[in-house]
Amino acid sequence: MVVAGRRRSIGLFIALGVGMISVIVLLYVGWFFLSWRSGILLFLGVLLLAVLISGVVLNTFFLVREIRRNEQQDAFINAVTHELKTPVASIRLYLETLQTRAVEEDKRKEFYGIMLEDSNRLMETIEQILRTGRIGHSSRKPNLSSVEIGAVVEECIARARTLYNLSPESLSYRPGSSITILADPDEVRAAVSNLVDNAVRYSGNNVKVKVETGSIHGRDVFVRVHDEGAGIAKTELKQIFKRFYRARGPAAPRVPGTGLGLYIVRSVAKRHGGRAWAESEGPGRGSTFVLQLPISR
Ligand code: ADP
């Protein structure tokens, strides 16, 4: 409902802008025929016309941008509320059960396990939001030190295997030669973890994730994460790196999330003078994400 309302108001503002420009052009054409002899007036008229049209175009552009931003923030608040509320509700339910009923030892252990998983999910969401704030501040520079890229990737993979209970075949790593770069270890870890987590999360039950590292012409190092999961529409390959952006439409996978992971990946790449991008043949055809960072700065 809110989105439809916003779309209507975007359409209204664009129509208003186009209408105003048409009126100005009409006025100008009429005025031109009335006073075509006086050259200076004509020149001033053209100038005024250009200023007016630029003003209207700029005004419409900024208005539409603001509406889009509001729309994204609404989507983010909805996603975050869901991501915070669901694990808390689950923990509460298990605690209530433990408090009000006699639960067997096995079940009790299972409940503790689930509550621990939920609290981890809660911590991840909070950490993701805090990291977005930190990275978004351009005054906060990365904390540089020597980082062996293979070691960071191995760490992220070990974490994901434990977290999602995966075998080495489901989540495999092919290391390249050992490469050390100058980077912020926490930021690089966060970026690689987000890529690996996404590859697993968007693979559904068919987790076949392959991670590779290597160097490009001895200048850059790359981390490539390939999955055979949900895939991405060509039109969304760039959009998904925007803050709060989540794929939409009937083909979009139904996986809970906040739309911050890839924004963090791209920000980390940029802060280190590198880049990050996605490749996919389309929905249902898997995807490949590449994080590229310079070896020396
Ligand atoms: P989140 O996963 O929390 O929504 P991200 O910023 O990590 O946020 O991802 C943004 C969007 O990009 C996701 O909503 C999803 O649609 C798409 N996406 C990211 N990684 C993958 C992947 N490996 N396969 C398919 N889609 C992906």
Short mmCIF file of C-alpha atoms and ligand atoms in Angstrom, two decimals:
data_model
loop_
_atom_site.label_atom_id
_atom_site.label_comp_id
_atom_site.label_asym_id
_atom_site.label_seq_id
_atom_site.Cartn_x
_atom_site.Cartn_y
_atom_site.Cartn_z
CA MET A 1 0.00 0.00 0.00
CA VAL A 2 2.72 2.47 1.05
CA VAL A 3 4.84 1.50 -1.97
CA ALA A 4 1.87 1.97 -4.34
CA GLY A 5 1.22 5.38 -2.74
CA ARG A 6 4.86 6.36 -3.21
CA ARG A 7 4.82 5.21 -6.83
CA ARG A 8 1.73 7.36 -7.39
CA SER A 9 3.41 10.40 -5.82
CA ILE A 10 6.62 9.84 -7.87
CA GLY A 11 4.44 9.70 -11.00
CA LEU A 12 2.61 12.84 -9.88
CA PHE A 13 5.84 14.80 -9.38
CA ILE A 14 7.27 13.66 -12.71
CA ALA A 15 3.98 14.61 -14.44
CA LEU A 16 4.05 17.98 -12.66
CA GLY A 17 7.64 18.58 -13.81
CA VAL A 18 6.88 17.59 -17.41
CA GLY A 19 3.71 19.76 -17.36
CA MET A 20 5.62 22.79 -16.08
CA ILE A 21 8.33 22.39 -18.71
CA SER A 22 5.67 22.14 -21.44
CA VAL A 23 3.99 25.35 -20.22
CA ILE A 24 7.34 27.15 -20.19
CA VAL A 25 8.14 25.97 -23.73
CA LEU A 26 4.70 27.04 -24.95
CA LEU A 27 5.06 30.48 -23.32
CA TYR A 28 8.47 30.82 -24.86
CA VAL A 29 7.36 29.86 -28.38
CA GLY A 30 4.46 32.37 -28.17
CA TRP A 31 6.74 35.05 -26.85
CA PHE A 32 9.30 34.32 -29.58
CA PHE A 33 6.72 34.93 -32.33
CA LEU A 34 5.57 38.16 -30.66
CA SER A 35 9.02 39.69 -30.19
CA TRP A 36 11.39 38.01 -32.63
CA ARG A 37 12.76 41.37 -33.76
CA SER A 38 14.32 42.40 -30.46
CA GLY A 39 17.49 40.28 -30.35
CA ILE A 40 18.66 41.14 -26.83
CA LEU A 41 15.30 40.33 -25.32
CA LEU A 42 15.37 37.09 -27.23
CA PHE A 43 18.78 36.21 -25.84
CA LEU A 44 17.71 37.02 -22.27
CA GLY A 45 14.54 35.02 -22.82
CA VAL A 46 16.54 31.98 -23.94
CA LEU A 47 18.79 32.31 -20.89
CA LEU A 48 15.82 32.61 -18.54
CA LEU A 49 14.16 29.67 -20.22
CA ALA A 50 17.29 27.51 -19.79
CA VAL A 51 17.54 28.50 -16.10
CA LEU A 52 13.86 27.75 -15.50
CA ILE A 53 13.97 24.38 -17.24
CA SER A 54 17.17 23.36 -15.39
CA GLY A 55 15.52 24.38 -12.09
CA VAL A 56 12.43 22.29 -12.76
CA VAL A 57 14.48 19.28 -13.91
CA LEU A 58 16.75 19.48 -10.84
CA ASN A 59 13.78 19.90 -8.53
CA THR A 60 12.04 16.84 -9.96
CA PHE A 61 15.26 14.81 -9.81
CA PHE A 62 15.93 15.57 -6.13
CA LEU A 63 12.31 15.02 -5.20
CA VAL A 64 12.23 11.60 -6.81
CA ARG A 65 15.57 10.72 -5.19
CA GLU A 66 14.27 11.67 -1.74
CA ILE A 67 11.12 9.59 -2.23
CA ARG A 68 13.28 6.60 -3.30
CA ARG A 69 15.46 7.02 -0.22
CA ASN A 70 12.44 7.08 2.06
CA GLU A 71 11.15 3.98 0.34
CA GLN A 72 14.49 2.18 0.94
CA GLN A 73 14.57 3.25 4.58
CA ASP A 74 11.06 1.93 5.12
CA ALA A 75 12.06 -1.39 3.57
CA PHE A 76 15.15 -1.46 5.82
CA ILE A 77 13.16 -0.73 8.99
CA ASN A 78 10.68 -3.49 8.12
CA ALA A 79 13.48 -5.98 7.42
CA VAL A 80 15.45 -5.05 10.56
CA THR A 81 12.36 -5.16 12.78
CA HIS A 82 11.65 -8.63 11.45
CA GLU A 83 15.28 -9.73 11.88
CA LEU A 84 15.33 -8.47 15.49
CA LYS A 85 11.86 -9.58 16.50
CA THR A 86 11.92 -13.15 15.18
CA PRO A 87 14.88 -14.46 17.24
CA VAL A 88 13.73 -12.59 20.37
CA ALA A 89 10.22 -14.07 20.03
CA SER A 90 11.72 -17.53 19.56
CA ILE A 91 14.04 -17.23 22.60
CA ARG A 92 11.11 -16.01 24.69
CA LEU A 93 8.94 -18.95 23.65
CA TYR A 94 11.60 -21.48 24.65
CA LEU A 95 12.28 -19.70 27.95
CA GLU A 96 8.57 -19.69 28.77
CA THR A 97 8.37 -23.41 28.00
CA LEU A 98 11.38 -24.13 30.21
CA GLN A 99 9.89 -22.02 33.00
CA THR A 100 6.38 -23.46 32.96
CA ARG A 101 6.94 -27.15 32.11
CA ALA A 102 9.14 -29.99 33.22
CA VAL A 103 11.32 -30.64 30.17
CA GLU A 104 13.44 -33.75 29.66
CA GLU A 105 17.21 -33.38 29.62
CA ASP A 106 17.53 -34.06 25.85
CA LYS A 107 14.84 -31.54 24.94
CA ARG A 108 16.32 -29.00 27.32
CA LYS A 109 19.70 -29.30 25.56
CA GLU A 110 18.00 -28.92 22.18
CA PHE A 111 16.20 -25.77 23.40
CA TYR A 112 19.47 -24.28 24.66
CA GLY A 113 21.03 -24.97 21.25
CA ILE A 114 18.17 -23.21 19.42
CA MET A 115 18.29 -20.25 21.80
CA LEU A 116 22.03 -19.95 21.28
CA GLU A 117 21.51 -19.96 17.48
CA ASP A 118 18.82 -17.28 17.81
CA SER A 119 21.02 -15.08 19.97
CA ASN A 120 23.86 -15.48 17.44
CA ARG A 121 21.50 -14.37 14.67
CA LEU A 122 20.52 -11.37 16.80
CA MET A 123 24.17 -10.47 17.39
CA GLU A 124 24.93 -10.81 13.66
CA THR A 125 22.13 -8.40 12.74
CA ILE A 126 23.21 -5.86 15.36
CA GLU A 127 26.87 -6.18 14.32
CA GLN A 128 25.88 -5.71 10.65
CA ILE A 129 23.99 -2.49 11.49
CA LEU A 130 26.85 -1.13 13.61
CA ARG A 131 29.41 -2.00 10.91
CA THR A 132 27.35 -0.18 8.29
CA GLY A 133 27.43 2.92 10.50
CA ARG A 134 31.20 2.66 11.03
CA ILE A 135 32.01 2.04 7.37
CA GLY A 136 29.65 4.78 6.21
CA HIS A 137 31.74 7.40 8.06
CA SER A 138 34.36 8.51 5.57
CA SER A 139 36.34 10.09 8.45
CA ARG A 140 36.92 6.59 9.89
CA LYS A 141 39.84 5.20 7.97
CA PRO A 142 40.58 1.45 7.76
CA ASN A 143 42.92 0.11 10.43
CA LEU A 144 45.69 -1.22 8.16
CA SER A 145 47.95 -4.17 8.90
CA SER A 146 49.35 -7.21 7.04
CA VAL A 147 46.59 -9.64 6.09
CA GLU A 148 47.22 -13.09 4.56
CA ILE A 149 44.13 -13.36 2.40
CA GLY A 150 44.04 -17.19 2.37
CA ALA A 151 44.01 -17.31 6.18
CA VAL A 152 41.06 -14.88 6.35
CA VAL A 153 39.10 -16.91 3.78
CA GLU A 154 39.83 -20.19 5.61
CA GLU A 155 38.59 -18.58 8.84
CA CYS A 156 35.34 -17.40 7.20
CA ILE A 157 34.77 -20.81 5.62
CA ALA A 158 35.35 -22.66 8.90
CA ARG A 159 32.87 -20.33 10.58
CA ALA A 160 30.23 -20.83 7.87
CA ARG A 161 30.68 -24.63 7.89
CA THR A 162 30.00 -24.69 11.65
CA LEU A 163 27.18 -22.13 11.50
CA TYR A 164 25.28 -23.84 8.68
CA ASN A 165 26.42 -27.38 9.45
CA LEU A 166 28.05 -27.92 6.02
CA SER A 167 30.43 -30.56 4.71
CA PRO A 168 33.71 -29.59 2.96
CA GLU A 169 32.08 -30.74 -0.34
CA SER A 170 29.16 -28.31 0.06
CA LEU A 171 31.45 -25.40 0.84
CA SER A 172 34.87 -25.91 -0.71
CA TYR A 173 37.94 -23.68 -0.93
CA ARG A 174 40.67 -23.74 -3.56
CA PRO A 175 43.50 -21.55 -2.30
CA GLY A 176 45.85 -19.79 -4.71
CA SER A 177 49.42 -18.89 -3.77
CA SER A 178 49.90 -17.23 -0.40
CA ILE A 179 49.34 -13.47 -0.74
CA THR A 180 49.69 -10.85 1.96
CA ILE A 181 48.02 -7.47 1.52
CA LEU A 182 47.88 -4.27 3.54
CA ALA A 183 44.29 -4.03 4.75
CA ASP A 184 41.93 -3.78 7.71
CA PRO A 185 41.59 -7.43 8.83
CA ASP A 186 38.16 -6.93 10.45
CA GLU A 187 36.76 -5.26 7.36
CA VAL A 188 38.15 -7.88 4.97
CA ARG A 189 36.81 -10.66 7.22
CA ALA A 190 33.37 -9.00 7.27
CA ALA A 191 33.31 -8.65 3.48
CA VAL A 192 34.38 -12.25 2.79
CA SER A 193 32.00 -13.59 5.45
CA ASN A 194 29.08 -11.72 3.89
CA LEU A 195 29.85 -13.20 0.46
CA VAL A 196 30.21 -16.75 1.80
CA ASP A 197 27.09 -16.43 4.00
CA ASN A 198 25.03 -15.09 1.09
CA ALA A 199 26.18 -17.89 -1.22
CA VAL A 200 24.98 -20.42 1.37
CA ARG A 201 21.76 -18.56 2.32
CA TYR A 202 20.67 -18.07 -1.29
CA SER A 203 21.40 -21.69 -2.25
CA GLY A 204 18.39 -23.20 -0.46
CA ASN A 205 18.88 -26.96 0.03
CA ASN A 206 21.35 -27.25 -2.84
CA VAL A 207 24.49 -25.82 -1.25
CA LYS A 208 27.43 -26.16 -3.65
CA VAL A 209 29.60 -23.17 -2.92
CA LYS A 210 33.12 -22.85 -4.28
CA VAL A 211 35.56 -20.23 -3.03
CA GLU A 212 38.78 -19.36 -4.82
CA THR A 213 41.57 -16.86 -4.20
CA GLY A 214 44.40 -15.71 -6.44
CA SER A 215 46.22 -12.74 -7.84
CA ILE A 216 45.58 -10.67 -10.96
CA HIS A 217 48.84 -9.59 -12.71
CA GLY A 218 50.56 -9.52 -9.32
CA ARG A 219 48.81 -6.23 -8.58
CA ASP A 220 45.50 -7.29 -7.08
CA VAL A 221 44.18 -10.16 -5.07
CA PHE A 222 40.73 -11.62 -5.69
CA VAL A 223 38.29 -13.70 -3.67
CA ARG A 224 35.72 -15.39 -5.91
CA VAL A 225 32.62 -17.00 -4.37
CA HIS A 226 30.52 -19.13 -6.71
CA ASP A 227 27.18 -20.76 -5.92
CA GLU A 228 24.55 -22.73 -7.83
CA GLY A 229 21.64 -21.12 -5.98
CA ALA A 230 18.91 -18.57 -6.63
CA GLY A 231 20.83 -16.47 -9.18
CA ILE A 232 20.20 -12.79 -9.89
CA ALA A 233 18.34 -10.99 -12.68
CA LYS A 234 20.74 -9.05 -14.97
CA THR A 235 18.90 -5.80 -14.15
CA GLU A 236 19.70 -6.23 -10.45
CA LEU A 237 23.40 -7.13 -10.62
CA LYS A 238 24.44 -3.57 -9.73
CA GLN A 239 21.44 -2.57 -7.63
CA ILE A 240 22.01 -5.29 -5.02
CA PHE A 241 25.15 -3.48 -3.77
CA LYS A 242 23.08 -0.46 -2.74
CA ARG A 243 22.36 0.09 0.93
CA PHE A 244 19.08 -1.54 2.09
CA TYR A 245 18.45 -2.98 -1.39
CA ARG A 246 16.88 -6.45 -1.56
CA ALA A 247 15.89 -8.22 -4.79
CA ARG A 248 12.17 -7.92 -5.52
CA GLY A 249 9.61 -9.53 -7.75
CA PRO A 250 8.08 -13.00 -7.91
CA ALA A 251 11.43 -14.65 -8.82
CA ALA A 252 13.25 -13.13 -5.81
CA PRO A 253 14.27 -15.69 -3.19
CA ARG A 254 12.34 -15.56 0.09
CA VAL A 255 15.29 -15.34 2.47
CA PRO A 256 15.16 -13.02 5.49
CA GLY A 257 17.79 -10.26 5.55
CA THR A 258 18.47 -6.56 5.96
CA GLY A 259 19.96 -5.55 2.60
CA LEU A 260 23.24 -4.45 4.24
CA GLY A 261 25.65 -7.32 3.46
CA LEU A 262 26.64 -6.38 -0.07
CA TYR A 263 26.69 -2.68 0.78
CA ILE A 264 29.35 -3.57 3.38
CA VAL A 265 31.25 -5.67 0.79
CA ARG A 266 31.30 -2.83 -1.75
CA SER A 267 32.19 -0.21 0.90
CA VAL A 268 35.10 -2.32 2.18
CA ALA A 269 36.36 -2.79 -1.40
CA LYS A 270 36.15 0.96 -2.10
CA ARG A 271 37.82 1.93 1.19
CA HIS A 272 40.77 -0.28 0.20
CA GLY A 273 40.97 1.02 -3.36
CA GLY A 274 39.45 -2.16 -4.80
CA ARG A 275 36.08 -3.19 -6.22
CA ALA A 276 33.36 -5.81 -5.91
CA TRP A 277 30.91 -7.11 -8.47
CA ALA A 278 28.40 -9.85 -9.19
CA GLU A 279 27.89 -12.10 -12.20
CA SER A 280 24.87 -14.30 -12.93
CA GLU A 281 23.13 -15.80 -15.95
CA GLY A 282 19.78 -15.00 -14.31
CA PRO A 283 17.30 -16.32 -11.71
CA GLY A 284 17.79 -19.98 -10.85
CA ARG A 285 21.23 -20.14 -12.52
CA GLY A 286 23.58 -19.46 -9.62
CA SER A 287 25.87 -16.49 -9.13
CA THR A 288 29.49 -15.50 -8.70
CA PHE A 289 30.70 -12.64 -6.53
CA VAL A 290 34.21 -11.24 -6.79
CA LEU A 291 36.01 -9.05 -4.26
CA GLN A 292 39.18 -7.50 -5.70
CA LEU A 293 41.70 -5.67 -3.52
CA PRO A 294 45.07 -4.12 -4.38
CA ILE A 295 48.10 -5.95 -2.96
CA SER A 296 50.02 -2.80 -2.09
CA ARG A 297 48.51 0.64 -1.66
P1 ADP B 1 20.43 -9.45 2.47
O1 ADP B 1 20.98 -10.77 2.07
O2 ADP B 1 20.38 -9.24 3.94
O3 ADP B 1 19.13 -9.14 1.78
P2 ADP B 1 22.63 -8.33 0.95
O4 ADP B 1 23.07 -6.93 0.80
O5 ADP B 1 23.65 -9.31 1.42
O6 ADP B 1 21.41 -8.30 1.94
O7 ADP B 1 22.07 -8.82 -0.44
C1 ADP B 1 21.21 -7.97 -1.19
C2 ADP B 1 20.38 -8.81 -2.15
O8 ADP B 1 21.21 -9.41 -3.13
C3 ADP B 1 19.66 -9.96 -1.47
O9 ADP B 1 18.41 -9.55 -0.96
C4 ADP B 1 19.55 -10.98 -2.59
O10 ADP B 1 18.38 -10.73 -3.33
C5 ADP B 1 20.74 -10.68 -3.48
N1 ADP B 1 21.85 -11.67 -3.27
C6 ADP B 1 22.96 -11.50 -2.55
N2 ADP B 1 23.76 -12.58 -2.61
C7 ADP B 1 23.14 -13.45 -3.43
C8 ADP B 1 23.47 -14.78 -3.93
N3 ADP B 1 24.60 -15.39 -3.59
N4 ADP B 1 22.58 -15.36 -4.77
C9 ADP B 1 21.44 -14.73 -5.14
N5 ADP B 1 21.07 -13.50 -4.70
C10 ADP B 1 21.91 -12.86 -3.87
#
